[in-house]
XYZ file of C-alpha atoms in Angstrom:
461
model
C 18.100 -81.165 -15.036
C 20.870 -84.182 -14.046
C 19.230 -86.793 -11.858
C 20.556 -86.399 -8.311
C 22.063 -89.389 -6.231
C 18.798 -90.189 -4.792
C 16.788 -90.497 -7.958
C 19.765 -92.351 -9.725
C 19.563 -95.148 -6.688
C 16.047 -95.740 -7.252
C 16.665 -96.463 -10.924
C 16.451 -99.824 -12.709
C 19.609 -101.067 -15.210
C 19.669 -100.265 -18.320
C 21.276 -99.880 -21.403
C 21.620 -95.673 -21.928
C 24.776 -94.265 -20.627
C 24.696 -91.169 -18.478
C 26.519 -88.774 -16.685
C 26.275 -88.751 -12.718
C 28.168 -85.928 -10.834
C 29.349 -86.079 -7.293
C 32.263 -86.382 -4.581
C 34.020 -88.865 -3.853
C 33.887 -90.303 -0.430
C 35.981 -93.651 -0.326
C 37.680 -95.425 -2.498
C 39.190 -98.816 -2.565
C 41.922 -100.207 -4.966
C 42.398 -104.031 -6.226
C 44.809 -105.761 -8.782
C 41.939 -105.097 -11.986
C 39.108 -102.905 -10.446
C 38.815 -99.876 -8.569
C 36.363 -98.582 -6.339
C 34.964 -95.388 -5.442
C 31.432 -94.416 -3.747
C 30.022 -90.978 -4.996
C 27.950 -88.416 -3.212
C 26.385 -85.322 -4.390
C 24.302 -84.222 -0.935
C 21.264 -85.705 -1.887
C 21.049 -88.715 0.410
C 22.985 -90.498 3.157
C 23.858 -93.539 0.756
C 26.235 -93.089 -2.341
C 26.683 -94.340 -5.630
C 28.957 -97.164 -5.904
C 31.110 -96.933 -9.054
C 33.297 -99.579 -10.640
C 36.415 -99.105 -12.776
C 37.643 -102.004 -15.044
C 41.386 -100.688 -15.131
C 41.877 -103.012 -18.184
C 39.416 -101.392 -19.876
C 40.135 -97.681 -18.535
C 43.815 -97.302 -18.291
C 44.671 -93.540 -17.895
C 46.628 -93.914 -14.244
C 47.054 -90.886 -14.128
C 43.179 -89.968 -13.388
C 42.424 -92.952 -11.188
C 45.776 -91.573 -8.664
C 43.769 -88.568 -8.397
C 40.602 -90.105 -7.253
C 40.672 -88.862 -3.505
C 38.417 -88.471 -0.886
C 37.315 -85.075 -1.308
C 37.646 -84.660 -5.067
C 34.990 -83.471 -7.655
C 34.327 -85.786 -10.433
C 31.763 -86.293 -13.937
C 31.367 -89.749 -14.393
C 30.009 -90.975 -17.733
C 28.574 -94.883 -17.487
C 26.210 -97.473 -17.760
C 23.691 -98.355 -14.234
C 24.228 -102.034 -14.036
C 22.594 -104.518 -11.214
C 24.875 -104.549 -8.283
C 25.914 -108.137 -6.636
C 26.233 -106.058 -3.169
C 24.204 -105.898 -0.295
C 23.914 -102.169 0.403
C 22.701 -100.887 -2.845
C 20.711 -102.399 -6.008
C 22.440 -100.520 -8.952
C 26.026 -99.389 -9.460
C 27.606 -97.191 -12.056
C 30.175 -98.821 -14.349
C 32.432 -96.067 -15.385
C 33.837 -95.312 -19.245
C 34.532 -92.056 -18.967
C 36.145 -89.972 -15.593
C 36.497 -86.055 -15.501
C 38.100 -84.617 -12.475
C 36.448 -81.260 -12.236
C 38.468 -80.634 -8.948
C 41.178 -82.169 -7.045
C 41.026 -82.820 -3.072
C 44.826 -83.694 -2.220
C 45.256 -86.108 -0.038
C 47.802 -84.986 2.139
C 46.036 -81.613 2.827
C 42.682 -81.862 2.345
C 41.215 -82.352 6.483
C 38.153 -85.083 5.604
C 40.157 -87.926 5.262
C 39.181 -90.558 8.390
C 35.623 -92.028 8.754
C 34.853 -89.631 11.517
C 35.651 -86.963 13.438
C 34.867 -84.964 16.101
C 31.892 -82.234 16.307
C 34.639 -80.335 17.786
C 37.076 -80.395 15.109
C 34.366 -80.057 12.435
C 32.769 -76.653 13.872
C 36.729 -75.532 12.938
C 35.987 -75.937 9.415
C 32.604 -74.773 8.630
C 33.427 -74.675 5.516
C 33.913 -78.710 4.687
C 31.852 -80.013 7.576
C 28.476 -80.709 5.447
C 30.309 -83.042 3.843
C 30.413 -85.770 6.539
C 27.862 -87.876 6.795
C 26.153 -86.268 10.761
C 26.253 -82.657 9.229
C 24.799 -83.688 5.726
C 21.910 -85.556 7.335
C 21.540 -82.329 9.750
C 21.178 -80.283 6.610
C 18.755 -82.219 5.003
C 16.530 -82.663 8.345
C 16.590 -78.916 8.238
C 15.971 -78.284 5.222
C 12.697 -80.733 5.136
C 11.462 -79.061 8.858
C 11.828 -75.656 6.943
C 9.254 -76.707 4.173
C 7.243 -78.507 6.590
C 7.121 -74.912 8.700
C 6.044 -73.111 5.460
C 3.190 -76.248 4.551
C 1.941 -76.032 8.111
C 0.751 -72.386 7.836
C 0.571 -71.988 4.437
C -1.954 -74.701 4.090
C -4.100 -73.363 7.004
C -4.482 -69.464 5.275
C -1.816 -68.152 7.926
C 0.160 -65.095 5.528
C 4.414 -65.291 5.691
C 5.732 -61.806 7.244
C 8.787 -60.209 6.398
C 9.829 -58.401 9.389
C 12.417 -55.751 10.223
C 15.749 -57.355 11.151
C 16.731 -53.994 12.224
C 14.597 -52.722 15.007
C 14.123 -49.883 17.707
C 12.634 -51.435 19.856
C 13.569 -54.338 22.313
C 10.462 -57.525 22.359
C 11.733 -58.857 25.588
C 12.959 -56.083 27.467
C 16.229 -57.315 27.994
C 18.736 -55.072 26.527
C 20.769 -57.695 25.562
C 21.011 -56.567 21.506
C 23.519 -56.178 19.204
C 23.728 -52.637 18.249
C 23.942 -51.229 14.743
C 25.417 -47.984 13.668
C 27.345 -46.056 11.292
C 29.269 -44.053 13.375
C 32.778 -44.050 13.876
C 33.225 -45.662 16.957
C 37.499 -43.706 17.143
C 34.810 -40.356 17.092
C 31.061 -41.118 18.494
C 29.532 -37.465 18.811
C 27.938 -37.165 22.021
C 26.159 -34.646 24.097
C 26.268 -34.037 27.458
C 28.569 -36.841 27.776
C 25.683 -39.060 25.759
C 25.990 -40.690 22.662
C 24.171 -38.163 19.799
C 22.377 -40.693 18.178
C 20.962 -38.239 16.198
C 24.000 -38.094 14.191
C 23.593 -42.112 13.460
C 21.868 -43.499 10.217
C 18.226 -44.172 12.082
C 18.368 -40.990 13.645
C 18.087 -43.054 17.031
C 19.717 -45.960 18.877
C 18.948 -49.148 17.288
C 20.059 -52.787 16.951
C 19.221 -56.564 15.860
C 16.214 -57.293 16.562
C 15.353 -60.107 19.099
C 12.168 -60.872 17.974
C 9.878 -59.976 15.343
C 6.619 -60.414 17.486
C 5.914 -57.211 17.807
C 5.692 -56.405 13.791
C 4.055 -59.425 13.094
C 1.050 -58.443 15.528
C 0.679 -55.674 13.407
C -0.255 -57.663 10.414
C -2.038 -59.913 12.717
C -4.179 -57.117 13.468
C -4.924 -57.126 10.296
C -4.830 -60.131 8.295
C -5.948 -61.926 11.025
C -3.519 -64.774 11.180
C 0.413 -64.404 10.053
C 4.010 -65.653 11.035
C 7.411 -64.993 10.854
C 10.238 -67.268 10.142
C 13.415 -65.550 9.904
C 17.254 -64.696 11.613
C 17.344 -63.065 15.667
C 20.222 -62.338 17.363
C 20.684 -62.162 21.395
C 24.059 -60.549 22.690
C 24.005 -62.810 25.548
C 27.524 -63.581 26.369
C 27.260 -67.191 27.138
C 29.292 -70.115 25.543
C 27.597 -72.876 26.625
C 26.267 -75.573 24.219
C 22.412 -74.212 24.314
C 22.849 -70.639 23.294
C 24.000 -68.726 19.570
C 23.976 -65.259 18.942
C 22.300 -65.469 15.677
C 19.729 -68.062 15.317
C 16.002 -68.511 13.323
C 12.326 -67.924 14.730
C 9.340 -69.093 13.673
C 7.021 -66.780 15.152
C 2.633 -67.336 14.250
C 0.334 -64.197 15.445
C -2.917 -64.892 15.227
C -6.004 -62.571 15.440
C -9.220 -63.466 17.647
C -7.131 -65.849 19.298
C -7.244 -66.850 23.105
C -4.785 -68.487 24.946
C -6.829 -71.951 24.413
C -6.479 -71.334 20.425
C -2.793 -70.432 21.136
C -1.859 -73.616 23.005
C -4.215 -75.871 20.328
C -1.993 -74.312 16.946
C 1.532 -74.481 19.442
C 0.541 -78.544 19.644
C -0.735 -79.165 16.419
C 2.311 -77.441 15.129
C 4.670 -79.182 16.434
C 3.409 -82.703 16.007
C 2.873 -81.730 11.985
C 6.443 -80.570 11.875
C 8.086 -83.665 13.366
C 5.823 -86.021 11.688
C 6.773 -84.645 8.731
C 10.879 -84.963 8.965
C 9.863 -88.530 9.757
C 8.131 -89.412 6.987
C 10.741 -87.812 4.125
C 13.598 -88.012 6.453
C 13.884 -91.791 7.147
C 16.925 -92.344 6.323
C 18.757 -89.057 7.828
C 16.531 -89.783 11.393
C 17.819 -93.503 11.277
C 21.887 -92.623 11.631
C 20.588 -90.264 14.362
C 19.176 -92.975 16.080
C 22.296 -95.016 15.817
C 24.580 -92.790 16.060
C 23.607 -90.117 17.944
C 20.448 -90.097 20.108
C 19.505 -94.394 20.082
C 15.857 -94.515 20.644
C 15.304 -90.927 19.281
C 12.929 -91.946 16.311
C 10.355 -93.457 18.896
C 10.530 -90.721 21.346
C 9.477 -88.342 18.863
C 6.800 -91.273 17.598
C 5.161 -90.229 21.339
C 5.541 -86.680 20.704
C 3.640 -87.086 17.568
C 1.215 -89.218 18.891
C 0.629 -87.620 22.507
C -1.873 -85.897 23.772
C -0.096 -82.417 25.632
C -0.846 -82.478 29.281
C -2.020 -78.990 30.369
C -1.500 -77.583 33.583
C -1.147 -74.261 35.272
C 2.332 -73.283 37.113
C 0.673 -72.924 40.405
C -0.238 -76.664 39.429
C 3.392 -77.721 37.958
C 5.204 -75.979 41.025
C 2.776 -78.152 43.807
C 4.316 -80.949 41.906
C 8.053 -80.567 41.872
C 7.902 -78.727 45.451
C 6.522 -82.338 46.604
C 10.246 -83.361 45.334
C 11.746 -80.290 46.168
C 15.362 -82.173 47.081
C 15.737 -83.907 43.863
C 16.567 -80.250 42.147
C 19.998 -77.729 42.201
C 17.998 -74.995 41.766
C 14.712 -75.491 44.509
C 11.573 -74.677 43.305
C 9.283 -72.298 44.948
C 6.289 -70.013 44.013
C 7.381 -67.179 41.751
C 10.413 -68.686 40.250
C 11.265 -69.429 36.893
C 11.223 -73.102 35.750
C 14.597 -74.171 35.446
C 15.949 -77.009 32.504
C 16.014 -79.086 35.807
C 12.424 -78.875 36.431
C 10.868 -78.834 33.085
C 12.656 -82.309 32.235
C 11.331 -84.168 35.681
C 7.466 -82.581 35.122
C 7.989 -84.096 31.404
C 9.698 -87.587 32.133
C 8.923 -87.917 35.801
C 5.409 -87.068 36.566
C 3.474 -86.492 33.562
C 5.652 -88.822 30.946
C 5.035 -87.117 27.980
C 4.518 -83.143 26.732
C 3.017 -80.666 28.917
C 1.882 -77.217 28.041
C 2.391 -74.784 31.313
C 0.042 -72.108 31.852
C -0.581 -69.085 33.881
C 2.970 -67.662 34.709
C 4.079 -65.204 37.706
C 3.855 -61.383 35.862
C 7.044 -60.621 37.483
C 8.955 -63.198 35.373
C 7.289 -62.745 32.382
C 7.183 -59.939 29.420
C 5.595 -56.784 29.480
C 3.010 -57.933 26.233
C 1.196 -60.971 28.031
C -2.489 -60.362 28.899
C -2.721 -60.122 33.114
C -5.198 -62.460 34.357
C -7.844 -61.467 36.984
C -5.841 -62.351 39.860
C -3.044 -59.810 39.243
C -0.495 -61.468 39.532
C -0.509 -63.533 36.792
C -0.300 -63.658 33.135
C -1.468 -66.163 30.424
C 1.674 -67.140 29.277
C 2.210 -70.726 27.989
C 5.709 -73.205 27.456
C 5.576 -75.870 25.543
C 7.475 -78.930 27.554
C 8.773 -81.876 25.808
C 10.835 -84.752 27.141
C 14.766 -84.637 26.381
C 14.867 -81.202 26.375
C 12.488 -79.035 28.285
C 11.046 -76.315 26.873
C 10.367 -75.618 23.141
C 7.693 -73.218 22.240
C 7.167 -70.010 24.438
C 3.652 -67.944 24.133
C 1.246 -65.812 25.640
C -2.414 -64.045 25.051
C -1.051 -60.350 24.340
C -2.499 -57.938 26.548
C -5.074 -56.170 24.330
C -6.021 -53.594 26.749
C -4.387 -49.743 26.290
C -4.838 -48.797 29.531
C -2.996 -52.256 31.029
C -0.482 -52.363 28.549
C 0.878 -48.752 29.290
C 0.377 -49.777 32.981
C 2.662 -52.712 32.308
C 5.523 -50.523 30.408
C 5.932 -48.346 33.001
C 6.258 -50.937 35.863
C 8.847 -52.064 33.324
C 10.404 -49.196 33.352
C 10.839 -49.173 29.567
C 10.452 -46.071 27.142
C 6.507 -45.339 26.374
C 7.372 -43.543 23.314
C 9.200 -46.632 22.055
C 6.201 -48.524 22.065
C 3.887 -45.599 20.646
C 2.790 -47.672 17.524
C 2.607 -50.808 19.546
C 0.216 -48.972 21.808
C -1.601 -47.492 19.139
C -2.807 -51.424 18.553
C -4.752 -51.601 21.478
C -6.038 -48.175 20.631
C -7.703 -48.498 17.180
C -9.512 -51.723 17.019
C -7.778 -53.740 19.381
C -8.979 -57.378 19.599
C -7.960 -60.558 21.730
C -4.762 -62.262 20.188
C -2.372 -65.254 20.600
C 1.045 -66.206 19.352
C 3.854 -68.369 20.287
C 8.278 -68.247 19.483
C 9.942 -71.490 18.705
C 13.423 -71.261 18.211
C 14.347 -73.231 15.116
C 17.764 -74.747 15.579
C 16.147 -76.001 19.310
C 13.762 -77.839 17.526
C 16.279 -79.368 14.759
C 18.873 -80.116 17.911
C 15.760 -82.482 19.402
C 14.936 -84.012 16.321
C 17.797 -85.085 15.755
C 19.707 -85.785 19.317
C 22.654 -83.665 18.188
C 23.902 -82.482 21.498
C 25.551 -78.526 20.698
C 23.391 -76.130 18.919
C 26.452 -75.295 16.848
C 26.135 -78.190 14.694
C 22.213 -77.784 13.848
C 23.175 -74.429 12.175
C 25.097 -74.154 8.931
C 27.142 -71.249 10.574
C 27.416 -70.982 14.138
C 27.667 -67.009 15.458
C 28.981 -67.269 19.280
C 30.894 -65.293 21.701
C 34.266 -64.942 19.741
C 32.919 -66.687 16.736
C 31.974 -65.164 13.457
C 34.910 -66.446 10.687
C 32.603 -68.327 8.309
């Protein structure tokens, strides 16, 4: 295989020509050399290379060196007299595999806006912030995998097209084959009969409830894979399509659940730190400035716990400071998660012990009644980032909690048939991907952690 960028950088002269591939970024011009820096992805530096124009004279090729354009460079890796990089290729030989004219082609200043960029999906990985995101992705992706994989924890494929609804919400995206000029219907009802499925179905919002299956089974598994939420929002926090990393794990209490949730996440950012040095450091110059330290202290915390009964005595005590006031049975707000996280604990805190009422149907009731043992994850910066619960293993308080729900028993027939055959106490926890990259990296819309944003009004690329 040709070396990449990266690998080419960390070379020594020598005396072997070789071909490097790339794109050029800049380029500067001079009486008797030219300039150009390369990039093929691989890193946030490029490749300086060096044109003797008395030695290479076809004009005609060096005009079309623009920002943008696609070259094969054939050369010899000589000791660079510059500051910013220890080799530099001197060119003999230029292809242009594809030309990026100047007066069209968008990526021509230093930098532009997020906004402009998330207009052409397309070209934005090219820039410097949106390469870096890419690669910081791409490592916390493998780290996810490592993390489980090395502790016997078995990668589930589940159903992106589902029948059921995890949270309850009805906010799905609904999939069909019917043509929506003619949808049969009976009694002035859609005849889902007549769809594809047989039944009404859509995108699935989770895929907890599969993956407890195989937890029931395999003991410990998780999902990592595409969700979709039709919430019409278009605020800077929410997508329509975005990834879940979703462990299950068998024999698992609530204790277990939070230990994995914290252990996770530490291994995870730790990891993008240590083979992402270079990517985190233009985030925290650029972007978030201090951002590679605060996520040192994440790393090297220890998670405060405390139950909500516990977290609300503390912000009620400060009750003014908040838009939205806290109170007893309420659902902690951005607001409130960021002040128990920065203000009063000053570090991560795992909450505990929700209200029922604002919680889903699946989480294990506590003795009191009217709570369930639910757990967030808190960090500072952002608030929340891991949500998870015991699941209620018990038949008879599970179908309780459906019906108080008022959602369809016989859409959760196999679900209850879990707690009927073998049932067992277990754990698991969501995180949603693209929150995690967007605090890594201090990159303030979720549109620009994800290589292709889908939002209200927004599906082109």
């Amino acid at each position: 295989m040709r070396p990449l960028i990266k690998e080419i950088l960390l070379m020594k002269p020598d005396t072997e020509p070789r071909t490097v591939y790339g794109w050029v970024r800049t380029k500067r011009d001079s009486k008797n050399v030219c300039f150009f820096e390369l990039s093929d992805g691989s890193c946030l530096k490029n490749l300086q290379v060096i044109v003797d124009k008395e030695k290479y004279n076809p004009e005609s090729i060096l005009a079309k060196l623009t920002t943008g354009a696609g070259l094969e460079v054939d050369g010899m890796l000589v000791e660079s007299p510059g500051q910013n990089q220890a080799v530099e290729l001197q060119a003999s030989e230029i292809k242009i595999l594809g030309e990026a004219p100047a007066e069209t082609y968008p990526l021509q200043k230093k930098r532009h806006s997020f906004e402009f960029l998330r207009e052409i999906a397309h070209l934005r990985p090219r820039t410097n912030a949106l390469g870096a995101v890419t690669r910081v992705r791409s490592a916390a992706s493998f780290a996810v995998h490592r993390f489980f994989q090395e502790r016997g924890y078995y990668y589930v494929h589940t159903p992106i097209i589902s029948a059921s609804d995890c949270e309850g919400a009805g906010e799905m995206f609904q999939v069909t084959t019917m043509d929506m000029n003619e949808v049969p219907k009976v009694d002035g009802k859609v005849d889902y009969s007549k769809d594809f499925f047989g039944k009404s179905s859509s995108l699935t919002v989770s895929g907890q409830l599969e993956a407890e299956i195989y937890a029931l089974s395999h003991s410990n598994v998780y999902t990592f894979g595409p969700t979709f939420r039709a919430e019409n929002s278009n605020t800077a926090r929410h997508l329509a399509e975005f990834w879940m990393i979703e462990p299950e794990m068998a024999f698992c209490t609530l204790e277990g659940n939070m230990d994995a949730a914290e252990e996770f996440i530490k291994y995870v950012i730790k990891y993008v730190l240590d083979n992402c040095a270079e990517d985190m450091e233009l985030f925290n110059k650029f972007i978030e400035k201090g951002i590679v330290d605060s996520l040192k202290s994440v790393v090297n915390s220890k998670f405060y716990r405390v139950t909500y009964t516990e977290a609300m005595k503390e912000l009620e005590k400060n009750a003014d400071k908040f838009e939205f006031k806290p109170s007893w049975g309420v659902d902690l707000q951005s607001e409130h998660e960021k002040y128990l996280t920065e203000q009063v604990f000053n570090g991560p805190v795992i909450v505990t012990d929700y209200p029922k009422d604002i919680k889903a149907f699946y989480m294990k009731m506590n003795e009191d009644g009217k709570t369930v043992r639910a757990m967030d994850v808190l960090v500072p910066r952002l608030g929340e980032i891991i949500g998870g619960s015991q699941r209620e293993d018990s038949l008879e308080k599970l179908t309780a909690r459906i019906e108080d729900m008022d959602l369809e028993k016989e859409d959760y027939w196999w679900y209850l048939d879990l707690r009927r055959y073998g049932s067992v106490p277990h754990s698991g926890f969501g995180l949603g991907f693209e929150r995690l990259i967007q605090y890594m990296t201090g990159m303030q819309n979720i549109r620009d952690v994800i290589p292709f944003p889908r939002t209200v009004h927004n599906a082109e690329f």
